[in-house]
Short mmCIF file of N, CA, C and O and ligand atoms in Angstrom, two decimals:
data_model
loop_
_atom_site.label_atom_id
_atom_site.label_comp_id
_atom_site.label_asym_id
_atom_site.label_seq_id
_atom_site.Cartn_x
_atom_site.Cartn_y
_atom_site.Cartn_z
N MET A 1 13.84 -2.15 7.51
CA MET A 1 13.36 -1.13 8.34
C MET A 1 12.51 -1.66 9.56
O MET A 1 11.38 -1.64 9.70
N LYS A 2 13.38 -2.15 10.38
CA LYS A 2 12.91 -2.90 11.66
C LYS A 2 12.28 -1.79 12.55
O LYS A 2 11.28 -2.03 13.29
N ASN A 3 12.66 -0.53 12.70
CA ASN A 3 12.21 0.55 13.64
C ASN A 3 11.07 1.35 13.00
O ASN A 3 10.67 2.23 13.42
N SER A 4 10.60 1.08 11.68
CA SER A 4 9.60 1.96 11.02
C SER A 4 8.19 1.91 12.07
O SER A 4 8.00 0.72 12.49
N THR A 5 7.48 2.86 11.78
CA THR A 5 6.22 2.98 12.63
C THR A 5 5.13 3.37 11.71
O THR A 5 5.32 3.91 10.54
N VAL A 6 3.78 3.03 12.25
CA VAL A 6 2.75 3.34 11.42
C VAL A 6 2.60 4.99 11.19
O VAL A 6 1.91 5.50 10.26
N ASN A 7 3.23 5.65 12.20
CA ASN A 7 3.17 7.19 12.20
C ASN A 7 3.96 7.69 10.75
O ASN A 7 3.65 8.93 10.56
N GLU A 8 4.84 6.83 10.37
CA GLU A 8 5.56 7.34 9.01
C GLU A 8 4.58 7.19 7.89
O GLU A 8 4.82 7.46 6.65
N CYS A 9 3.56 6.34 7.88
CA CYS A 9 2.66 6.07 6.88
C CYS A 9 1.72 7.13 6.72
O CYS A 9 1.08 7.38 7.86
N LYS A 10 1.37 7.71 5.67
CA LYS A 10 0.38 8.75 5.55
C LYS A 10 -0.29 8.90 4.15
O LYS A 10 0.02 8.35 3.13
N VAL A 11 -1.41 9.49 4.32
CA VAL A 11 -2.27 9.57 3.12
C VAL A 11 -1.67 10.99 2.40
O VAL A 11 -1.49 11.90 2.91
N ILE A 12 -1.35 10.86 0.97
CA ILE A 12 -0.77 11.82 0.32
C ILE A 12 -1.93 12.38 -0.72
O ILE A 12 -2.56 11.46 -1.42
N GLU A 13 -2.16 13.77 -0.70
CA GLU A 13 -2.92 14.29 -1.64
C GLU A 13 -2.43 14.51 -3.04
O GLU A 13 -1.27 15.19 -2.78
N LEU A 14 -2.76 14.01 -4.01
CA LEU A 14 -2.02 14.10 -5.34
C LEU A 14 -2.46 15.48 -6.07
O LEU A 14 -3.58 16.02 -5.64
N THR A 15 -1.54 16.04 -6.70
CA THR A 15 -1.93 16.99 -7.67
C THR A 15 -3.01 16.67 -8.56
O THR A 15 -3.01 15.57 -9.19
N GLN A 16 -4.10 17.55 -8.54
CA GLN A 16 -5.23 17.08 -9.36
C GLN A 16 -5.67 18.50 -10.26
O GLN A 16 -5.40 19.67 -9.83
N PHE A 17 -6.07 18.16 -11.44
CA PHE A 17 -6.54 19.10 -12.40
C PHE A 17 -8.13 18.69 -12.54
O PHE A 17 -8.26 17.68 -12.92
N ASN A 18 -9.04 19.68 -12.50
CA ASN A 18 -10.50 19.45 -12.67
C ASN A 18 -10.82 20.20 -13.85
O ASN A 18 -10.53 21.50 -13.89
N ASN A 19 -11.88 19.65 -14.63
CA ASN A 19 -12.55 20.51 -15.62
C ASN A 19 -13.68 19.80 -16.11
O ASN A 19 -14.09 18.69 -15.42
N PRO A 20 -14.68 20.47 -16.51
CA PRO A 20 -15.90 19.95 -16.88
C PRO A 20 -16.04 18.61 -17.79
O PRO A 20 -16.79 17.77 -17.66
N ALA A 21 -14.77 18.29 -18.29
CA ALA A 21 -14.59 16.96 -18.95
C ALA A 21 -14.04 15.90 -18.02
O ALA A 21 -13.87 14.76 -18.43
N GLY A 22 -13.82 16.24 -16.79
CA GLY A 22 -13.31 15.21 -15.75
C GLY A 22 -11.99 15.66 -15.14
O GLY A 22 -11.69 16.83 -15.27
N ASN A 23 -11.48 14.65 -14.27
CA ASN A 23 -10.34 15.01 -13.48
C ASN A 23 -9.20 14.27 -13.89
O ASN A 23 -9.20 13.14 -14.60
N ILE A 24 -7.94 14.88 -13.61
CA ILE A 24 -6.78 14.11 -13.72
C ILE A 24 -5.98 14.21 -12.57
O ILE A 24 -5.93 15.42 -11.92
N SER A 25 -5.21 13.18 -11.95
CA SER A 25 -4.45 13.12 -11.02
C SER A 25 -2.96 12.71 -11.38
O SER A 25 -2.95 11.80 -12.20
N ILE A 26 -2.14 13.29 -10.83
CA ILE A 26 -0.60 13.26 -11.24
C ILE A 26 0.33 12.60 -10.06
O ILE A 26 0.16 13.05 -8.87
N ILE A 27 0.99 11.44 -10.39
CA ILE A 27 1.96 11.07 -9.49
C ILE A 27 3.31 11.06 -10.17
O ILE A 27 3.42 10.45 -11.35
N GLU A 28 4.23 11.79 -9.56
CA GLU A 28 5.75 11.77 -10.09
C GLU A 28 6.66 11.34 -8.98
O GLU A 28 6.45 11.65 -7.82
N GLU A 29 7.56 10.30 -9.43
CA GLU A 29 8.42 9.78 -8.31
C GLU A 29 9.24 10.87 -7.94
O GLU A 29 9.63 11.98 -8.76
N TYR A 30 9.75 10.89 -6.68
CA TYR A 30 10.43 11.76 -5.96
C TYR A 30 9.96 13.28 -5.76
O TYR A 30 10.64 13.93 -5.23
N SER A 31 8.64 13.43 -6.32
CA SER A 31 8.13 14.66 -5.81
C SER A 31 6.74 14.43 -5.12
O SER A 31 6.57 14.60 -3.92
N SER A 32 5.83 13.68 -5.77
CA SER A 32 4.56 13.46 -5.13
C SER A 32 4.89 12.23 -4.09
O SER A 32 4.18 12.20 -2.98
N ILE A 33 5.80 11.26 -4.41
CA ILE A 33 6.16 10.14 -3.54
C ILE A 33 7.64 10.31 -3.32
O ILE A 33 8.40 10.58 -4.14
N PRO A 34 8.14 9.57 -2.19
CA PRO A 34 9.61 9.69 -1.92
C PRO A 34 10.35 8.55 -2.39
O PRO A 34 11.42 8.32 -1.87
N PHE A 35 9.92 8.12 -3.58
CA PHE A 35 10.65 6.83 -4.10
C PHE A 35 10.35 6.76 -5.59
O PHE A 35 9.51 7.32 -6.21
N ALA A 36 11.32 6.06 -6.19
CA ALA A 36 11.22 5.79 -7.73
C ALA A 36 10.40 4.71 -7.86
O ALA A 36 10.37 3.62 -7.15
N ILE A 37 9.47 4.65 -8.85
CA ILE A 37 8.51 3.63 -9.17
C ILE A 37 9.13 2.44 -10.14
O ILE A 37 9.48 2.79 -11.40
N GLU A 38 9.39 1.25 -9.59
CA GLU A 38 9.85 0.17 -10.47
C GLU A 38 8.72 -0.89 -10.97
O GLU A 38 9.05 -1.51 -11.74
N ARG A 39 7.58 -0.64 -10.31
CA ARG A 39 6.63 -1.61 -10.43
C ARG A 39 5.17 -1.06 -10.28
O ARG A 39 5.17 -0.30 -9.26
N ILE A 40 4.24 -1.37 -11.04
CA ILE A 40 2.79 -1.08 -10.70
C ILE A 40 2.02 -2.31 -10.96
O ILE A 40 2.29 -3.10 -11.85
N TYR A 41 1.19 -2.58 -9.99
CA TYR A 41 0.26 -3.64 -10.18
C TYR A 41 -0.99 -3.19 -9.50
O TYR A 41 -1.26 -2.23 -8.90
N TYR A 42 -2.13 -4.00 -9.88
CA TYR A 42 -3.42 -3.45 -9.36
C TYR A 42 -4.29 -4.70 -9.08
O TYR A 42 -4.26 -5.82 -9.68
N LEU A 43 -5.12 -4.59 -7.84
CA LEU A 43 -5.87 -5.68 -7.58
C LEU A 43 -7.32 -5.35 -8.05
O LEU A 43 -7.85 -4.05 -7.77
N TYR A 44 -8.06 -6.32 -8.75
CA TYR A 44 -9.43 -5.91 -9.10
C TYR A 44 -10.31 -7.45 -9.02
O TYR A 44 -9.79 -8.52 -8.91
N ASP A 45 -11.72 -7.23 -9.07
CA ASP A 45 -12.42 -8.41 -9.05
C ASP A 45 -12.34 -8.94 -7.68
O ASP A 45 -12.36 -10.31 -7.52
N THR A 46 -11.92 -8.13 -6.66
CA THR A 46 -11.61 -8.86 -5.45
C THR A 46 -13.01 -8.98 -4.72
O THR A 46 -13.69 -7.82 -4.33
N PRO A 47 -13.41 -10.10 -4.24
CA PRO A 47 -14.78 -10.37 -3.48
C PRO A 47 -14.64 -9.37 -2.10
O PRO A 47 -13.68 -9.44 -1.48
N CYS A 48 -15.80 -8.88 -1.87
CA CYS A 48 -15.76 -8.02 -0.68
C CYS A 48 -15.61 -8.89 0.69
O CYS A 48 -15.10 -8.28 1.61
N SER A 49 -15.76 -10.23 0.68
CA SER A 49 -15.57 -11.04 1.70
C SER A 49 -14.04 -11.31 1.92
O SER A 49 -13.88 -12.06 2.90
N LYS A 50 -13.32 -11.09 1.06
CA LYS A 50 -12.06 -11.48 1.05
C LYS A 50 -11.07 -10.38 1.48
O LYS A 50 -11.28 -9.25 1.32
N SER A 51 -9.93 -10.90 2.23
CA SER A 51 -8.83 -9.99 2.41
C SER A 51 -7.51 -10.31 1.85
O SER A 51 -7.35 -11.41 1.33
N ARG A 52 -6.74 -9.15 1.43
CA ARG A 52 -5.53 -9.33 0.73
C ARG A 52 -4.41 -8.78 1.72
O ARG A 52 -4.74 -8.12 2.58
N GLY A 53 -3.27 -8.83 1.16
CA GLY A 53 -2.12 -8.46 2.01
C GLY A 53 -1.86 -9.48 3.08
O GLY A 53 -1.57 -10.68 2.65
N GLY A 54 -1.74 -9.29 4.34
CA GLY A 54 -1.49 -10.24 5.36
C GLY A 54 0.10 -10.59 5.18
O GLY A 54 0.41 -11.63 5.32
N HIS A 55 0.92 -9.45 5.08
CA HIS A 55 2.29 -9.54 5.01
C HIS A 55 2.98 -8.09 5.21
O HIS A 55 2.36 -7.31 5.32
N ALA A 56 4.30 -8.31 5.45
CA ALA A 56 5.06 -7.08 5.49
C ALA A 56 6.16 -7.05 4.41
O ALA A 56 6.51 -8.17 4.19
N HIS A 57 6.77 -5.95 4.25
CA HIS A 57 7.91 -6.08 3.44
C HIS A 57 9.24 -5.43 4.06
O HIS A 57 9.03 -4.51 4.90
N LYS A 58 10.36 -5.99 3.76
CA LYS A 58 11.59 -5.53 4.43
C LYS A 58 12.01 -4.23 3.80
O LYS A 58 12.54 -3.41 4.57
N GLU A 59 11.98 -4.16 2.58
CA GLU A 59 12.46 -2.95 1.89
C GLU A 59 11.71 -2.34 1.22
O GLU A 59 11.98 -1.16 0.57
N LEU A 60 10.48 -2.79 0.68
CA LEU A 60 9.79 -2.06 -0.36
C LEU A 60 8.83 -1.03 0.31
O LEU A 60 8.28 -1.15 1.41
N SER A 61 8.81 0.12 -0.44
CA SER A 61 7.83 1.25 -0.14
C SER A 61 6.71 1.08 -1.20
O SER A 61 6.99 0.93 -2.34
N GLN A 62 5.58 1.49 -0.88
CA GLN A 62 4.46 1.43 -1.72
C GLN A 62 3.50 2.78 -1.62
O GLN A 62 3.50 3.16 -0.48
N LEU A 63 2.82 3.09 -2.55
CA LEU A 63 1.65 4.05 -2.58
C LEU A 63 0.52 3.14 -3.08
O LEU A 63 0.67 2.56 -4.16
N ILE A 64 -0.71 3.01 -2.17
CA ILE A 64 -1.76 2.54 -2.47
C ILE A 64 -2.82 3.33 -2.67
O ILE A 64 -2.99 4.21 -2.00
N LEU A 65 -3.66 3.04 -3.92
CA LEU A 65 -4.74 4.11 -4.05
C LEU A 65 -6.10 3.37 -4.44
O LEU A 65 -5.86 2.16 -5.07
N ALA A 66 -7.12 3.92 -4.14
CA ALA A 66 -8.39 3.25 -4.60
C ALA A 66 -8.69 4.01 -5.91
O ALA A 66 -9.13 5.04 -6.00
N ALA A 67 -8.07 3.54 -6.99
CA ALA A 67 -8.36 4.16 -8.44
C ALA A 67 -9.75 4.12 -8.62
O ALA A 67 -10.13 5.05 -9.48
N SER A 68 -10.59 3.18 -8.22
CA SER A 68 -12.02 3.06 -8.35
C SER A 68 -12.63 2.28 -7.00
O SER A 68 -11.94 1.45 -6.49
N GLY A 69 -13.63 2.95 -6.55
CA GLY A 69 -14.27 2.24 -5.39
C GLY A 69 -13.67 2.49 -4.18
O GLY A 69 -12.92 3.49 -3.80
N SER A 70 -13.72 1.57 -3.23
CA SER A 70 -13.23 1.92 -1.70
C SER A 70 -12.70 0.43 -1.07
O SER A 70 -12.99 -0.57 -1.51
N PHE A 71 -12.00 0.79 -0.10
CA PHE A 71 -11.54 -0.42 0.70
C PHE A 71 -10.73 0.14 1.97
O PHE A 71 -10.39 1.28 1.97
N ASN A 72 -10.59 -0.79 2.99
CA ASN A 72 -9.95 -0.42 4.21
C ASN A 72 -8.53 -1.08 4.08
O ASN A 72 -8.41 -2.11 3.68
N ILE A 73 -7.38 -0.26 4.61
CA ILE A 73 -6.25 -0.80 4.84
C ILE A 73 -5.87 -0.56 6.43
O ILE A 73 -5.69 0.53 6.81
N THR A 74 -5.53 -1.78 7.03
CA THR A 74 -4.92 -1.63 8.33
C THR A 74 -3.55 -1.95 8.40
O THR A 74 -3.12 -3.03 7.80
N LEU A 75 -2.85 -1.06 8.99
CA LEU A 75 -1.34 -1.12 9.31
C LEU A 75 -0.87 -1.33 10.63
O LEU A 75 -1.64 -1.01 11.56
N ASN A 76 0.09 -2.14 10.69
CA ASN A 76 0.55 -2.52 12.20
C ASN A 76 2.13 -2.52 12.18
O ASN A 76 2.70 -2.95 11.24
N ASP A 77 2.67 -1.86 13.03
CA ASP A 77 4.23 -1.78 13.30
C ASP A 77 4.63 -2.81 14.32
O ASP A 77 5.87 -2.55 14.75
N GLY A 78 3.90 -3.60 14.87
CA GLY A 78 4.16 -4.42 15.80
C GLY A 78 3.75 -3.99 17.17
O GLY A 78 3.70 -4.71 18.31
N THR A 79 3.39 -2.64 17.32
CA THR A 79 2.95 -2.08 18.46
C THR A 79 1.62 -1.23 18.25
O THR A 79 0.90 -1.51 19.02
N ARG A 80 1.64 -0.33 17.17
CA ARG A 80 0.44 0.27 16.94
C ARG A 80 -0.19 -0.28 15.68
O ARG A 80 0.34 -0.57 14.76
N THR A 81 -1.56 0.04 15.72
CA THR A 81 -2.45 -0.23 14.58
C THR A 81 -3.14 0.96 13.97
O THR A 81 -3.56 1.74 14.97
N LYS A 82 -3.15 1.19 12.72
CA LYS A 82 -3.93 2.18 12.21
C LYS A 82 -4.67 1.83 10.91
O LYS A 82 -4.23 1.15 10.18
N THR A 83 -6.14 2.27 10.88
CA THR A 83 -6.68 1.77 9.72
C THR A 83 -7.22 3.18 8.89
O THR A 83 -7.60 4.03 9.40
N PHE A 84 -7.05 3.01 7.61
CA PHE A 84 -7.31 4.00 6.54
C PHE A 84 -8.32 3.43 5.58
O PHE A 84 -8.20 2.38 5.13
N PHE A 85 -9.40 4.37 5.37
CA PHE A 85 -10.38 3.93 4.34
C PHE A 85 -9.98 4.80 3.11
O PHE A 85 -9.91 6.25 3.20
N LEU A 86 -9.69 4.18 1.97
CA LEU A 86 -9.41 4.87 0.91
C LEU A 86 -10.64 4.78 0.02
O LEU A 86 -11.15 3.75 -0.32
N ASN A 87 -11.17 5.88 -0.65
CA ASN A 87 -12.32 5.98 -1.53
C ASN A 87 -12.16 7.13 -2.51
O ASN A 87 -13.11 7.53 -3.01
N ASN A 88 -10.86 7.60 -2.64
CA ASN A 88 -10.78 8.99 -3.41
C ASN A 88 -9.49 8.68 -4.30
O ASN A 88 -8.42 8.41 -3.85
N PRO A 89 -9.79 8.67 -5.55
CA PRO A 89 -8.46 8.49 -6.54
C PRO A 89 -7.48 9.51 -6.55
O PRO A 89 -6.44 9.33 -7.22
N ASN A 90 -7.78 10.66 -5.78
CA ASN A 90 -6.78 11.61 -5.77
C ASN A 90 -6.01 11.46 -4.35
O ASN A 90 -5.14 12.32 -4.10
N GLN A 91 -6.24 10.53 -3.69
CA GLN A 91 -5.28 10.23 -2.37
C GLN A 91 -4.75 8.72 -2.50
O GLN A 91 -5.22 7.90 -3.14
N GLY A 92 -3.40 8.76 -1.96
CA GLY A 92 -2.76 7.55 -1.96
C GLY A 92 -2.15 7.31 -0.50
O GLY A 92 -1.76 8.33 0.07
N LEU A 93 -2.24 6.15 -0.10
CA LEU A 93 -1.44 5.79 1.30
C LEU A 93 -0.21 5.35 1.04
O LEU A 93 0.03 4.25 0.43
N LEU A 94 0.81 6.13 1.67
CA LEU A 94 2.13 5.83 1.59
C LEU A 94 2.56 4.74 2.75
O LEU A 94 2.14 5.10 3.88
N ILE A 95 3.17 3.72 2.34
CA ILE A 95 3.38 2.56 3.23
C ILE A 95 4.86 2.45 3.18
O ILE A 95 5.54 2.03 2.31
N VAL A 96 5.58 2.59 4.35
CA VAL A 96 7.02 2.69 4.34
C VAL A 96 7.33 1.22 4.74
O VAL A 96 6.43 0.38 4.95
N PRO A 97 8.59 0.68 4.37
CA PRO A 97 8.98 -0.65 4.67
C PRO A 97 8.83 -1.06 6.16
O PRO A 97 8.79 -0.23 6.97
N GLY A 98 8.65 -2.49 6.40
CA GLY A 98 8.48 -2.82 7.87
C GLY A 98 7.05 -2.68 8.39
O GLY A 98 7.25 -2.53 9.69
N ILE A 99 6.18 -2.62 7.65
CA ILE A 99 4.78 -2.47 8.25
C ILE A 99 3.80 -3.70 7.62
O ILE A 99 3.77 -3.94 6.50
N TRP A 100 3.28 -4.26 8.73
CA TRP A 100 2.19 -5.42 8.34
C TRP A 100 0.94 -4.58 7.81
O TRP A 100 0.40 -3.66 8.38
N ARG A 101 0.45 -5.13 6.69
CA ARG A 101 -0.79 -4.69 6.18
C ARG A 101 -1.75 -5.79 5.60
O ARG A 101 -1.52 -6.80 5.31
N GLU A 102 -3.22 -5.21 6.08
CA GLU A 102 -4.24 -6.04 5.63
C GLU A 102 -5.19 -5.14 4.80
O GLU A 102 -5.49 -3.96 5.33
N LEU A 103 -5.72 -5.52 3.67
CA LEU A 103 -6.72 -4.94 2.83
C LEU A 103 -7.95 -5.71 2.84
O LEU A 103 -8.04 -6.73 2.67
N ARG A 104 -9.04 -4.83 3.33
CA ARG A 104 -10.33 -5.70 3.21
C ARG A 104 -11.42 -4.74 2.95
O ARG A 104 -11.21 -3.48 2.72
N ASP A 105 -12.63 -5.20 3.15
CA ASP A 105 -13.88 -4.49 2.81
C ASP A 105 -13.99 -3.70 1.31
O ASP A 105 -14.12 -2.51 1.01
N PHE A 106 -13.46 -4.53 0.25
CA PHE A 106 -13.49 -4.05 -1.02
C PHE A 106 -14.90 -3.76 -1.50
O PHE A 106 -15.69 -4.74 -1.52
N SER A 107 -15.17 -2.61 -2.12
CA SER A 107 -16.53 -2.46 -2.78
C SER A 107 -16.46 -3.10 -3.99
O SER A 107 -15.45 -3.47 -4.70
N SER A 108 -17.74 -3.35 -4.47
CA SER A 108 -17.87 -3.94 -5.84
C SER A 108 -17.29 -3.07 -6.87
O SER A 108 -17.51 -1.96 -7.00
N GLY A 109 -16.52 -3.73 -7.75
CA GLY A 109 -15.90 -3.05 -8.88
C GLY A 109 -14.61 -2.31 -8.39
O GLY A 109 -14.19 -1.40 -9.24
N SER A 110 -14.12 -2.31 -7.27
CA SER A 110 -13.05 -1.38 -6.88
C SER A 110 -11.73 -1.93 -7.45
O SER A 110 -11.54 -3.16 -7.82
N ILE A 111 -10.81 -0.95 -7.68
CA ILE A 111 -9.48 -1.21 -8.16
C ILE A 111 -8.47 -0.61 -7.19
O ILE A 111 -8.44 0.65 -7.06
N CYS A 112 -7.71 -1.50 -6.79
CA CYS A 112 -6.55 -1.07 -5.86
C CYS A 112 -5.21 -0.92 -6.62
O CYS A 112 -4.66 -2.09 -7.02
N LEU A 113 -4.78 0.11 -6.79
CA LEU A 113 -3.61 0.47 -7.57
C LEU A 113 -2.51 0.42 -6.70
O LEU A 113 -2.48 1.27 -5.67
N VAL A 114 -1.37 -0.22 -7.08
CA VAL A 114 -0.22 -0.16 -6.13
C VAL A 114 1.05 0.29 -6.92
O VAL A 114 1.20 -0.21 -7.98
N LEU A 115 1.76 1.35 -6.42
CA LEU A 115 3.00 1.68 -7.04
C LEU A 115 4.03 1.36 -6.11
O LEU A 115 3.97 1.69 -4.93
N ALA A 116 5.05 0.51 -6.55
CA ALA A 116 5.94 -0.02 -5.64
C ALA A 116 7.48 0.45 -6.09
O ALA A 116 7.75 0.72 -7.25
N SER A 117 8.31 0.46 -5.00
CA SER A 117 9.74 0.90 -5.29
C SER A 117 10.59 -0.06 -5.71
O SER A 117 11.72 0.32 -6.15
N HIS A 118 10.26 -1.27 -5.81
CA HIS A 118 11.09 -2.40 -6.41
C HIS A 118 10.39 -3.45 -7.15
O HIS A 118 9.01 -3.42 -6.87
N LYS A 119 11.04 -4.14 -8.03
CA LYS A 119 10.49 -5.30 -8.72
C LYS A 119 9.90 -6.37 -7.69
O LYS A 119 10.43 -6.41 -6.52
N TYR A 120 9.11 -7.24 -8.18
CA TYR A 120 8.74 -8.29 -7.29
C TYR A 120 9.89 -9.18 -6.66
O TYR A 120 10.80 -9.54 -7.50
N ASP A 121 10.00 -9.31 -5.35
CA ASP A 121 11.11 -10.08 -4.89
C ASP A 121 10.49 -10.98 -3.60
O ASP A 121 10.13 -10.38 -2.68
N TYR A 122 10.40 -12.22 -3.83
CA TYR A 122 9.96 -13.05 -2.82
C TYR A 122 10.44 -13.00 -1.50
O TYR A 122 9.92 -13.05 -0.57
N SER A 123 11.80 -12.64 -1.56
CA SER A 123 12.55 -12.79 -0.30
C SER A 123 12.28 -11.41 0.45
O SER A 123 12.76 -11.25 1.69
N ASP A 124 11.64 -10.53 -0.05
CA ASP A 124 11.45 -9.32 0.52
C ASP A 124 10.10 -9.42 1.57
O ASP A 124 9.75 -8.55 2.29
N TYR A 125 9.35 -10.44 1.30
CA TYR A 125 8.18 -10.54 2.04
C TYR A 125 8.44 -11.22 3.49
O TYR A 125 9.16 -12.18 3.43
N ILE A 126 7.55 -10.80 4.51
CA ILE A 126 7.38 -11.57 5.74
C ILE A 126 6.05 -11.98 5.71
O ILE A 126 5.18 -11.00 5.92
N ARG A 127 5.69 -13.17 5.62
CA ARG A 127 4.22 -13.74 5.53
C ARG A 127 3.74 -14.17 6.84
O ARG A 127 2.52 -14.52 6.98
N ASP A 128 4.49 -14.50 7.80
CA ASP A 128 4.12 -15.00 9.19
C ASP A 128 4.06 -13.87 10.13
O ASP A 128 5.10 -13.38 10.32
N TYR A 129 3.03 -13.69 10.74
CA TYR A 129 2.94 -12.43 11.79
C TYR A 129 3.78 -12.73 12.94
O TYR A 129 4.46 -11.61 13.23
N GLN A 130 3.92 -13.91 13.17
CA GLN A 130 5.10 -14.09 14.50
C GLN A 130 6.37 -13.73 14.05
O GLN A 130 7.23 -13.24 14.91
N ASP A 131 6.86 -14.03 12.71
CA ASP A 131 7.89 -13.80 12.28
C ASP A 131 8.12 -12.29 12.19
O ASP A 131 9.19 -11.76 12.27
N PHE A 132 7.03 -11.54 11.79
CA PHE A 132 7.10 -10.04 11.73
C PHE A 132 7.38 -9.43 13.07
O PHE A 132 8.26 -8.50 13.25
N ILE A 133 6.71 -10.06 14.07
CA ILE A 133 6.98 -9.54 15.42
C ILE A 133 8.43 -9.79 15.83
O ILE A 133 9.26 -8.85 16.41
N THR A 134 9.03 -10.96 15.42
CA THR A 134 10.29 -11.36 15.93
C THR A 134 11.18 -10.26 15.13
O THR A 134 12.33 -9.83 15.69
N TYR A 135 10.97 -9.95 13.71
CA TYR A 135 11.93 -9.27 13.07
C TYR A 135 11.74 -7.65 13.52
O TYR A 135 12.94 -6.96 13.75
N LYS A 136 10.66 -7.30 14.13
CA LYS A 136 10.56 -5.92 14.61
C LYS A 136 11.27 -5.80 15.91
O LYS A 136 11.68 -4.73 16.34
P1 TYD B 1 0.37 -11.57 -3.02
O1 TYD B 1 1.65 -10.48 -2.93
O2 TYD B 1 0.40 -12.65 -2.20
O3 TYD B 1 -0.96 -10.96 -3.02
P2 TYD B 1 -1.66 -10.32 -1.85
O4 TYD B 1 -0.74 -10.15 -0.65
O5 TYD B 1 -2.33 -9.10 -2.34
O6 TYD B 1 -2.81 -11.15 -1.44
O7 TYD B 1 0.61 -11.91 -4.60
C1 TYD B 1 -0.25 -13.07 -5.01
C2 TYD B 1 0.50 -13.85 -6.23
O8 TYD B 1 0.97 -12.99 -7.20
C3 TYD B 1 1.70 -14.58 -5.77
O9 TYD B 1 1.82 -15.84 -6.18
C4 TYD B 1 2.92 -13.61 -6.25
C5 TYD B 1 2.20 -13.11 -7.48
N1 TYD B 1 2.83 -11.85 -7.62
C6 TYD B 1 3.83 -11.64 -8.68
O10 TYD B 1 4.38 -12.47 -9.28
N2 TYD B 1 4.29 -10.23 -8.82
C7 TYD B 1 4.02 -9.20 -8.33
O11 TYD B 1 4.40 -8.02 -8.64
C8 TYD B 1 2.91 -9.37 -7.08
C9 TYD B 1 2.37 -8.24 -6.38
C10 TYD B 1 2.40 -10.73 -6.89
#
């Protein structure tokens, strides 16, 4: 996805049910999000001084949620940059392929939940920013 832009990345409001016993949020493939989920992983115990990400994917789509706590995600398509603050477990940030991302400012106890369209594939990563610019 060499031509993708940060404007295609957006915050998705999930279907939510509330009652006095608490809330439930639902994610269904191909309805809440435009891809099938092949992998789920989550980041936790992330020191607030550390950043994660620092790469782009060629084919992978992702939905990233603050299942608990908060953090910032900065997206970059080689031309434009957009930062999203995630702090609501009922919202997920859709990241299309071909976007550089940096995650930082993790609050204490935060959990960054990632739903991914493909299994882990080392060759799908672009880890060098100059290589990313060349790719785009
Ligand atoms: P990495 O993608 O570099 O984390 P981040 O970009 O968030 O800092 O992953 C860290 C390590 O975990 C790396 O050695 C690869 C491994 N890993 C897997 O084996 N499978 C996975 O699904 C993920 C996300 C990472």
